[in-house]
Coordinates of C-alpha atoms in Angstrom, one line a residue:
X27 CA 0.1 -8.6 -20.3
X28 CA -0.5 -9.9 -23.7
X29 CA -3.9 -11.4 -24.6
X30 CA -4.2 -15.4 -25.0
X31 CA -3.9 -16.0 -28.9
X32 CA -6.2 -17.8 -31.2
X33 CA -5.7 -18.8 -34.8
X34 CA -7.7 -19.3 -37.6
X35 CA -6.2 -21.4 -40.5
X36 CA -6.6 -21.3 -44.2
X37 CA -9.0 -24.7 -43.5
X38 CA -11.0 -23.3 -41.2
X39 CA -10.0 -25.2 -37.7
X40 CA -9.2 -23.2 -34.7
X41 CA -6.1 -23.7 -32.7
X42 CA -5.8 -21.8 -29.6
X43 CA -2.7 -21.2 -27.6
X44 CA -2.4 -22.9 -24.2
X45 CA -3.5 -19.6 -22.7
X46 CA -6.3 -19.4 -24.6
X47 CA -7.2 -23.4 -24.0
X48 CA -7.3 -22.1 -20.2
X49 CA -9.5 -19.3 -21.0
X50 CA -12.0 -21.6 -23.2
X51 CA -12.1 -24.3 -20.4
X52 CA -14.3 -22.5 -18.4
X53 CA -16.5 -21.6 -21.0
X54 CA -17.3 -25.3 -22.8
X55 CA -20.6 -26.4 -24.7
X56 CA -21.8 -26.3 -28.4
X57 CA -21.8 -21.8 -29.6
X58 CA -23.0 -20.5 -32.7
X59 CA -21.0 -18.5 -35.4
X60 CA -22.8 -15.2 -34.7
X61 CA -20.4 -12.5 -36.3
X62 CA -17.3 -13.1 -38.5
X63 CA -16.1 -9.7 -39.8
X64 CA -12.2 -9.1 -40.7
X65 CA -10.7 -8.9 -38.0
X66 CA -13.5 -9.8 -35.7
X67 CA -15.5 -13.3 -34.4
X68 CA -18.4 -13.6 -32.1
X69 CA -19.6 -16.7 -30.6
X70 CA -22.9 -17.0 -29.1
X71 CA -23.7 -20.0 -26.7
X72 CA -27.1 -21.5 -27.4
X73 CA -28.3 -20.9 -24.0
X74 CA -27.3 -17.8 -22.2
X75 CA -27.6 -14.4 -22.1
X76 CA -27.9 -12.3 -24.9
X77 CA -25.6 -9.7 -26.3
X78 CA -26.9 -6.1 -26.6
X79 CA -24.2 -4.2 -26.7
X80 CA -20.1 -5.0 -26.9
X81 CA -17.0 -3.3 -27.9
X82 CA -13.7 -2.1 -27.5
X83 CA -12.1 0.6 -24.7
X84 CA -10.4 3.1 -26.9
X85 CA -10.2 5.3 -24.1
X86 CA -10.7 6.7 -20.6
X87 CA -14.3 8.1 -22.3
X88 CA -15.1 4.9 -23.5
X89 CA -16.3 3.1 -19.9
X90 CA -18.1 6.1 -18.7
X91 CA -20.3 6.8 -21.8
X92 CA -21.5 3.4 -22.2
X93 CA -22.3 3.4 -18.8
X94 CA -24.4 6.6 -19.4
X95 CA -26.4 4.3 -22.4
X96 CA -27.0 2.0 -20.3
X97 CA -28.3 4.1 -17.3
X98 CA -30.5 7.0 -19.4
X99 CA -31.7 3.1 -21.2
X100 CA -32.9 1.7 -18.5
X101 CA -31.4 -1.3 -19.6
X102 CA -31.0 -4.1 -17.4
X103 CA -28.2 -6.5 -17.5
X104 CA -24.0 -7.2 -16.8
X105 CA -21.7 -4.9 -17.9
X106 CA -18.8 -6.7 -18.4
X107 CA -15.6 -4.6 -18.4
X108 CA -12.4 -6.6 -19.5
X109 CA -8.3 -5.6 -19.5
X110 CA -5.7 -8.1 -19.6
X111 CA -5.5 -6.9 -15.7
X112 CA -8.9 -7.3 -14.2
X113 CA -12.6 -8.2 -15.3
X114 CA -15.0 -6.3 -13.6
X115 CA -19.0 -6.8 -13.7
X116 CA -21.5 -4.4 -13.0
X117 CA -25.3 -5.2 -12.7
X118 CA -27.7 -2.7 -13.7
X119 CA -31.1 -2.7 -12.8
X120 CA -33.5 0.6 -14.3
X121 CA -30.6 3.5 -14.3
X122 CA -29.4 2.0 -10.9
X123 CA -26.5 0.0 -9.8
X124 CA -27.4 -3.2 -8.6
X125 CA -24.1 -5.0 -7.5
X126 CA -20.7 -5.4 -8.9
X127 CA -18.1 -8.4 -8.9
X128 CA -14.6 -7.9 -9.9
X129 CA -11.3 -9.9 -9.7
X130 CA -9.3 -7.6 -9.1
X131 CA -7.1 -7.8 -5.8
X132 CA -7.7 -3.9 -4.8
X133 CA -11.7 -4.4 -5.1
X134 CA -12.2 -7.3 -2.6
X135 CA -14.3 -6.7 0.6
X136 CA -10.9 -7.8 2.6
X137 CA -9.5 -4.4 0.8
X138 CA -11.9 -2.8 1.3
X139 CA -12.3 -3.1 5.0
X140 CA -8.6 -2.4 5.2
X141 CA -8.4 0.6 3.7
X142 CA -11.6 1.6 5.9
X143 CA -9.4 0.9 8.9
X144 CA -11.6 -1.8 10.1
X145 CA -9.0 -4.3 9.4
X146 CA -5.3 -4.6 10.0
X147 CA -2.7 -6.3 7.9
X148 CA -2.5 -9.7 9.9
X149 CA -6.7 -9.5 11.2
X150 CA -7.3 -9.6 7.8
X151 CA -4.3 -12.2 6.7
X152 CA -6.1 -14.4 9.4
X153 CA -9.5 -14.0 8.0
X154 CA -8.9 -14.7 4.7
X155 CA -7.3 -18.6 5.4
X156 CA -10.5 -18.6 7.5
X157 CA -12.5 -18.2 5.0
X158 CA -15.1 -21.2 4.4
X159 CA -18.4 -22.3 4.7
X160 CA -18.6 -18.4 6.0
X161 CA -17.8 -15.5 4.0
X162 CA -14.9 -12.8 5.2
X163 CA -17.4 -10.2 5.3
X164 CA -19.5 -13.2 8.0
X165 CA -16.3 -13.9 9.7
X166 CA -15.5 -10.1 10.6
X167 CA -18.9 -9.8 12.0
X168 CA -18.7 -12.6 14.5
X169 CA -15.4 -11.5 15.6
X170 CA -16.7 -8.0 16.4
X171 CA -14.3 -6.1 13.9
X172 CA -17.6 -4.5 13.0
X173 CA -21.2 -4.9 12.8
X174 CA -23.9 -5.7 10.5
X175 CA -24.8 -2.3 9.3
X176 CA -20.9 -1.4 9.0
X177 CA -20.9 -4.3 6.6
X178 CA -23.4 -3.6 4.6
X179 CA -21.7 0.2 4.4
X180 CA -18.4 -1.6 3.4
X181 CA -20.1 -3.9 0.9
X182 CA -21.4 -0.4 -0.4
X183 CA -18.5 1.1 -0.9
X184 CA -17.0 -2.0 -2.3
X185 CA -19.7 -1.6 -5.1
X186 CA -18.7 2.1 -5.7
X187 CA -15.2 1.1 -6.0
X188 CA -15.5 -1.3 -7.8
X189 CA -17.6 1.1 -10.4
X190 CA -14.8 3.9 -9.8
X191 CA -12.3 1.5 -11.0
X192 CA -14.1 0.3 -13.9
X193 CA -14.3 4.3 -15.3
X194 CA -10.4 4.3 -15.3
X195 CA -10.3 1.4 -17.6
X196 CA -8.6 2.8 -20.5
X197 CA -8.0 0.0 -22.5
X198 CA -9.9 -4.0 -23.2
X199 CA -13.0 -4.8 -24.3
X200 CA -16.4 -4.6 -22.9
X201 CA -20.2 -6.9 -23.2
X202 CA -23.8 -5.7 -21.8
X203 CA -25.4 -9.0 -21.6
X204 CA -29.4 -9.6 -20.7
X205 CA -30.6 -12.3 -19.0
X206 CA -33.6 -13.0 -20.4
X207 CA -35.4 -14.3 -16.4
X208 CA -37.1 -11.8 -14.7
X209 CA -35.7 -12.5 -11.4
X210 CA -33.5 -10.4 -9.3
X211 CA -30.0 -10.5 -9.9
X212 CA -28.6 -13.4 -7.4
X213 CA -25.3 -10.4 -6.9
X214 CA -28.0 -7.4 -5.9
X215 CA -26.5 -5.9 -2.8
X216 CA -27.2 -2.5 -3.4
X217 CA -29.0 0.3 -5.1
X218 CA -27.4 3.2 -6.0
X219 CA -28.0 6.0 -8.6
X220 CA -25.7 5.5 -12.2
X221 CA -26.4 8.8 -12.7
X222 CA -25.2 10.1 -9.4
X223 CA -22.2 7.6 -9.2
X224 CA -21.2 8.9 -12.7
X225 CA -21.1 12.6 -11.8
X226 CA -18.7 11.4 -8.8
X227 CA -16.7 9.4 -11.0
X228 CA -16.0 12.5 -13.3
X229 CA -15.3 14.6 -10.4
X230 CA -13.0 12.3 -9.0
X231 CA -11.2 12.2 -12.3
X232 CA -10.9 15.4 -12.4
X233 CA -9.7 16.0 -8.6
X234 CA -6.8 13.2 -8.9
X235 CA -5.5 14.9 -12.0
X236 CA -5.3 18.1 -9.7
X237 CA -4.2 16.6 -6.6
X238 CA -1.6 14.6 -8.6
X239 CA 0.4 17.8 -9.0
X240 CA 0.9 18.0 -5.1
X241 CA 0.1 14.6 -4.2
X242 CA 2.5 12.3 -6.2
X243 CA 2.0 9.0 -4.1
X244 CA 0.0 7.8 -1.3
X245 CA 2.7 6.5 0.0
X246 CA 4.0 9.7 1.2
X247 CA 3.8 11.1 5.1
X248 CA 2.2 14.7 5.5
X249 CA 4.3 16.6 7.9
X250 CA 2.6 19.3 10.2
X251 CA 4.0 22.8 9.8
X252 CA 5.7 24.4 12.8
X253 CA 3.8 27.7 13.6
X254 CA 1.7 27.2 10.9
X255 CA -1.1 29.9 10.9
X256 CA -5.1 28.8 12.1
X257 CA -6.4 27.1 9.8
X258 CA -9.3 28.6 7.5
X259 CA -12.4 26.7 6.6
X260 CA -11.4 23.1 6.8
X261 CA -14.0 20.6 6.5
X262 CA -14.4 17.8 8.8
X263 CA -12.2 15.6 6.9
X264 CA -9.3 17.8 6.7
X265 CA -9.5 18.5 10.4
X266 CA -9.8 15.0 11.3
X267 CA -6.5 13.9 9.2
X268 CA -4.6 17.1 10.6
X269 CA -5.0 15.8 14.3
X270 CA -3.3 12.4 13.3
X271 CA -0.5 13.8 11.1
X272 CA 2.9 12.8 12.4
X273 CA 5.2 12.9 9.4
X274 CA 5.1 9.4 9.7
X275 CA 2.1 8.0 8.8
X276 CA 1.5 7.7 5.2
X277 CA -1.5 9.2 3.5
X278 CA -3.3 5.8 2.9
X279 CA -2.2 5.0 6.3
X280 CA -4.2 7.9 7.6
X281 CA -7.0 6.9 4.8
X282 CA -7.2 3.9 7.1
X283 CA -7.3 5.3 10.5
X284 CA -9.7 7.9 9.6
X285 CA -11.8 5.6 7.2
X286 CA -11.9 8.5 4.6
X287 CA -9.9 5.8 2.5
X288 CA -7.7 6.4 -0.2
X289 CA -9.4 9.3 -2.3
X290 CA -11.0 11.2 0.3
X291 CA -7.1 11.4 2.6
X292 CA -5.6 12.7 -0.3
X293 CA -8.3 15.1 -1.2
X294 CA -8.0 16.1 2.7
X295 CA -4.2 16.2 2.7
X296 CA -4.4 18.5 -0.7
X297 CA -6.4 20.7 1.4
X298 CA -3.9 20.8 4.0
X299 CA -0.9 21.2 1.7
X300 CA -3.0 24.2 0.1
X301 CA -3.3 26.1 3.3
X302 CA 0.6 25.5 4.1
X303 CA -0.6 23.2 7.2
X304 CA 1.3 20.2 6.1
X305 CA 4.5 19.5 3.7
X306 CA 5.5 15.8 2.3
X307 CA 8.1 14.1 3.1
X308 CA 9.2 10.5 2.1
X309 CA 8.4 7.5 4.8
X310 CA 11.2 6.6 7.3
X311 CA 13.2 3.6 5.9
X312 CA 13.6 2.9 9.5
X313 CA 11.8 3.7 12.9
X314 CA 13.9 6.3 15.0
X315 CA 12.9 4.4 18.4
X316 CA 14.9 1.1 17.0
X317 CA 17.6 3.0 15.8
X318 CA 18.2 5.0 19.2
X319 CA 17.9 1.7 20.9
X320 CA 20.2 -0.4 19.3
X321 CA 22.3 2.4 19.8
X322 CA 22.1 2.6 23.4
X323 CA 22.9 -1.2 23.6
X324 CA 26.5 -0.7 21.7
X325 CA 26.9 2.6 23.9
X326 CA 27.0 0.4 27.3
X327 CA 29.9 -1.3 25.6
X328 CA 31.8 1.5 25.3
X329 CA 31.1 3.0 28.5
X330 CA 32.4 -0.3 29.9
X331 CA 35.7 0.2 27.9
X332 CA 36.2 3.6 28.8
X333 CA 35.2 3.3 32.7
X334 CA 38.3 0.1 31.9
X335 CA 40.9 2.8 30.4
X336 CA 40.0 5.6 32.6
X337 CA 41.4 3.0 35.4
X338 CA 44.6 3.0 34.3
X339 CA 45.2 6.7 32.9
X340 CA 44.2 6.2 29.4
X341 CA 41.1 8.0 28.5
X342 CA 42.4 10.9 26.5
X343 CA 44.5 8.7 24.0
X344 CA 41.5 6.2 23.6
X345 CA 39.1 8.8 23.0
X346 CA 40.9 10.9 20.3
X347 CA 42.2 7.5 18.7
X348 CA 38.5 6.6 18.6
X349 CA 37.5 9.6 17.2
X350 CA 39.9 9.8 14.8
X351 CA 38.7 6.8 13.1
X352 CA 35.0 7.3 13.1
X353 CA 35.8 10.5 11.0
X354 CA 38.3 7.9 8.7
X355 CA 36.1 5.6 8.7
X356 CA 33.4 7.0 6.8
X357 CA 31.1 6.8 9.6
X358 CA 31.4 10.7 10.9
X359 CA 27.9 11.7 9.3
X360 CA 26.1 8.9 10.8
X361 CA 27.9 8.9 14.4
X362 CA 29.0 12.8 14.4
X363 CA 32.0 14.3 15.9
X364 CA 32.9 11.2 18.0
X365 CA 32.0 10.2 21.4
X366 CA 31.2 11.9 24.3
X367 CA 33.4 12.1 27.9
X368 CA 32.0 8.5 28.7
X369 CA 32.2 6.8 25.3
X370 CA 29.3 6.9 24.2
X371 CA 27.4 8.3 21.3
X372 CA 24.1 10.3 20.3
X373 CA 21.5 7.8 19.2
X374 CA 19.4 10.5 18.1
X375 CA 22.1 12.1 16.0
X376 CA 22.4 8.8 14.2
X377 CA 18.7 8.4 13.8
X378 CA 17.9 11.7 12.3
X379 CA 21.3 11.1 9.8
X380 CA 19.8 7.8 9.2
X381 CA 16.6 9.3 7.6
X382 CA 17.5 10.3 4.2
X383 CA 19.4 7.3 3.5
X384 CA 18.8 5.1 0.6
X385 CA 19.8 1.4 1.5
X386 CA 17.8 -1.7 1.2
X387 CA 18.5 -3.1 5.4
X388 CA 19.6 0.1 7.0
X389 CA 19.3 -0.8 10.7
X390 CA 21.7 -3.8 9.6
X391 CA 24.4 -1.6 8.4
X392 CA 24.0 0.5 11.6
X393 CA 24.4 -2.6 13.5
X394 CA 27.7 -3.9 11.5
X395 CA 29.1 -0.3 11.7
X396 CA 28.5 -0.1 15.6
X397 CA 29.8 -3.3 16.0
X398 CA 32.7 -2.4 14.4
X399 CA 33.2 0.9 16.5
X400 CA 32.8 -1.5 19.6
X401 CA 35.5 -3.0 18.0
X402 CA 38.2 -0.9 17.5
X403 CA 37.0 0.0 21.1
X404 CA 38.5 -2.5 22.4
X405 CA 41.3 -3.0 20.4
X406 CA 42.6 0.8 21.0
X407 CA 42.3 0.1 24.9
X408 CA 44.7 -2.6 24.8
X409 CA 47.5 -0.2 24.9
X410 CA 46.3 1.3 28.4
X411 CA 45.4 -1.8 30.1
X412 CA 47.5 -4.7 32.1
X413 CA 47.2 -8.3 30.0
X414 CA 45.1 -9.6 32.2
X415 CA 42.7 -6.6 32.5
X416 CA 42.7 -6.6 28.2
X417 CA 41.7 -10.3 28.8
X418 CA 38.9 -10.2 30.2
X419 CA 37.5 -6.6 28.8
X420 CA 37.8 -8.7 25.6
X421 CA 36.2 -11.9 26.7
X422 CA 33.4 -9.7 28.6
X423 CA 33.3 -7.5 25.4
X424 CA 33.0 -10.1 22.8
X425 CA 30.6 -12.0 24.7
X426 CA 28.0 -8.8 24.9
X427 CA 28.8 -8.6 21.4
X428 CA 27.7 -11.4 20.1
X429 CA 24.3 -10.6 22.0
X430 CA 23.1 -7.8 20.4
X431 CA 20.6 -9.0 17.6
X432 CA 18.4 -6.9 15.4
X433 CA 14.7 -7.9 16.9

């Protein structure tokens, strides 16, 4: 995203881009020319906090030793932390963290209690157009999705994410301003060690650059082994995630249930992949249990037909013609063979085949392929059945048809 422009003419006058006229908005009122070096202009206001220390991110170094300065310092202040993707503000009180403020979507307490697991999807959709005179975190609280000290852990944890994320800023600018009060800081929530938040935040560099090698995405299922072998020394995180694999939950989705959140499931699920518990596999583009029923609601359709031909002597051709064209068709990997003595086919033959496909809606292609196998159903048992018997197969037939809806 590029950064809102601001020239500088030959004459001196400023004209900022429209961006830029945004940006300065919110920051109106007389300033002072502080700095003007080439290629760099500082503005002071004549009332606000003062500057001690600013620059630019020239690397994923950058964030964390300025941090250090201003921890082994004792400085206390804002340290602003800038991209053209997020701003986010830590306070710093005597080498401790006091709070920390961020626009970024991934850093809100909503987020936060999501990826905790205290919070679905839609509980937290609904809280957040609740939102008020009360704050989300007041809301959840009152509607017993957790509890005041579960809260105050979450607003915790928001801090220390928020502070994670701010190391992997590679790139922007950052400000240390001092207030010159001697009040509290208004955003103090917490108080947690820089130094000790630090040595975590290098550790977790260094882990997610390791797990990355096995653990390309969150969004990734871990799949229990078959007759894997007892497992040796696994912590109580690892153990915890094991019990809940299923191949189909995801590894934040497991970060949820669990509340180890996103870092500590993957760290888990690295262990797990390490001691050949658990392989990977890509999530299901659609769940087994709807494909298997939709199946069975076409298969009572073609039982109908058949139980129809079978009447009249015609059971044999119908069948063979029927599975002649599901392997012309295109449809034999997803159906198999053809149908079975009463018509029908196996739903979870088409729902494991339907695993590994890459389609944008594939539960509506299954239902315009059955539909058309219903189809040719019917038309096939036309040869086998008196006029007024194809009648109303076809009236009764259509009818059902047009029923079936993807729910």
């Amino acid at each position: 995203m590029a950064r809102p422009r601001i020239d500088i003419g030959p004459d001196g006058l400023v004209r900022p881009s429209d961006d830029a006229k945004d940006r300065l908005r919110r920051r109106y009122g007389a300033f002072e020319l502080a700095l003007d070096l080439p290629g760099v202009v500082v503005l002071r206001g004549e009332s606000h906090a003062r500057l001690q220390m600013a620059g630019e991110i020239l690397n994923r170094m950058s964030v964390m030793e300025i941090i250090n300065i201003v921890a082994t310092s004792h400085w206390r202040g804002d340290l602003h932390v800038v991209s053209s993707e997020a701003t986010r503000v830590l306070v710093f009180d005597q080498g401790a963290l006091k709070g920390a403020r961020s626009d970024a979507p991934v850093d809100r307490l909503g987020e936060v209690l999501f990826r905790g697991g205290f919070l679905d999807r839609t509980q937290l959709q609904t809280l957040v157009k609740e939102t008020g005179e009360k704050r989300l975190g007041e809301l959840a609280v009152e509607r017993g999705y957790l509890d005041a000290a579960q809260l105050y852990q979450a607003l915790q944890r928001q801090a220390e994410e928020t502070f994670f994320n701010a190391l992997l800023m590679a790139d922007g600018f950052y400000a240390f301003l001092v207030d010159d009060d001697d009040e509290d800081p208004a955003s103090a929530t917490v108080h947690l060690s820089v130094q000790g938040l630090l040595m975590e935040g290098v550790q977790r560099i260094d882990e997610m650059a390791l797990f990355q090698e096995r653990v390309p995405s969150t969004a990734l299922c871990p799949k229990p082994v078959p007759d894997a072998p007892p497992p040796k020394k696994l912590d109580d995180a690892a153990t915890r995630l094991l019990a809940m694999c299923d191949g189909d939950r995801s590894i934040d989705e497991l970060g949820r249930l669990t509340g180890l959140g996103e870092f500590g499931a993957t760290k888990a699920v690295y262990q797990l992949i390490q001691q050949k518990l658990v392989t990977l596999q890509a999530a299901r583009r659609v769940d087994p249990s709807r494909v298997v029923a939709l199946v069975a609601r076409f298969n009572e359709i073609l039982q109908d037909i058949f139980l129809a031909v079978a009447t009249y002597g015609g059971l044999a051709q119908t069948r063979a013609t029927l599975d002649a064209w599901i392997q012309g068709s295109g449809y034999g990997p997803y159906f198999g063979e053809g149908v079975d003595d009463f018509g029908a086919i196996d739903g979870e033959f088409v729902a494991k085949a339907l695993e590994g496909v890459e389609m944008d809606a594939p539960l509506e292609a299954l239902h315009q392929a059955l539909h058309e196998l219903a189809a040719f159903a019917l038309f096939s048992a036309t040869t086998a059945l008196p006029r007024d018997q194809e009648l109303a197969l076809a009236r009764d037939v259509n009818a059902r048809l047009k029923a079936i809806r993807i729910e």
